[in-house]
XYZ file of C-alpha atoms in Angstrom:
69
model
C 3.917 1.110 -27.768
C 4.533 2.524 -24.211
C 4.651 0.414 -21.185
C 2.682 1.546 -18.246
C 4.696 2.343 -15.167
C 4.483 0.343 -11.969
C 4.863 1.102 -8.419
C 6.783 -1.529 -6.557
C 5.691 -2.140 -3.096
C 6.870 -3.359 0.363
C 3.410 -2.675 1.720
C 2.711 -6.292 3.011
C 6.032 -6.547 4.643
C 5.469 -3.209 6.600
C 1.927 -3.939 7.474
C 2.842 -7.107 8.908
C 5.632 -5.651 11.153
C 2.791 -3.301 12.499
C 0.689 -6.563 13.015
C -1.995 -5.079 11.016
C -4.500 -7.251 8.801
C -5.596 -5.928 5.403
C -8.810 -4.858 6.964
C -7.306 -3.019 9.742
C -5.188 -1.043 7.560
C -8.039 -0.415 4.978
C -9.976 1.065 7.705
C -7.397 3.267 9.083
C -6.698 4.716 5.565
C -10.134 4.803 4.576
C -10.316 2.276 1.648
C -11.813 -1.226 1.143
C -9.915 -4.212 2.086
C -9.516 -5.107 -1.756
C -7.644 -2.110 -2.367
C -4.963 -3.033 -0.050
C -4.878 -6.581 -1.464
C -4.489 -5.045 -4.997
C -1.783 -2.806 -3.796
C 0.074 -5.691 -2.222
C -0.064 -7.823 -5.441
C 1.142 -4.808 -7.482
C -2.268 -4.738 -9.413
C -3.104 -1.203 -8.582
C -1.128 2.034 -8.355
C -2.152 4.063 -5.341
C -2.868 7.915 -5.636
C -0.254 10.219 -4.036
C -2.711 11.010 -1.084
C -3.394 7.339 -0.435
C 0.286 6.564 -0.599
C 1.023 9.330 2.043
C -1.755 7.951 4.245
C -0.488 4.497 4.245
C 2.965 5.599 4.796
C 1.912 7.805 7.803
C -0.200 4.959 9.230
C 2.893 2.654 9.235
C 5.003 5.157 10.476
C 7.615 4.867 7.785
C 8.756 7.251 4.821
C 6.846 6.721 1.744
C 9.803 5.841 -0.253
C 10.439 2.804 2.015
C 6.959 1.333 1.150
C 6.640 2.506 -2.643
C 9.304 2.852 -5.351
C 8.427 3.676 -8.893
C 9.631 1.516 -12.029
């Protein structure tokens, strides 16, 4: 039985440093607020494209926000 790999995230930490709400970040990267909620809770692994959009919007390297486990 294989265990699904998970993406660990510091998204909430970086989002709050930029004083953005979940809704504001979602609008800026083109997703629904629920997607940001699930990302922050570790319930959803972002596509590579979405991960890069989020990192660019927050102004930090992708690897500072997301790590693979």
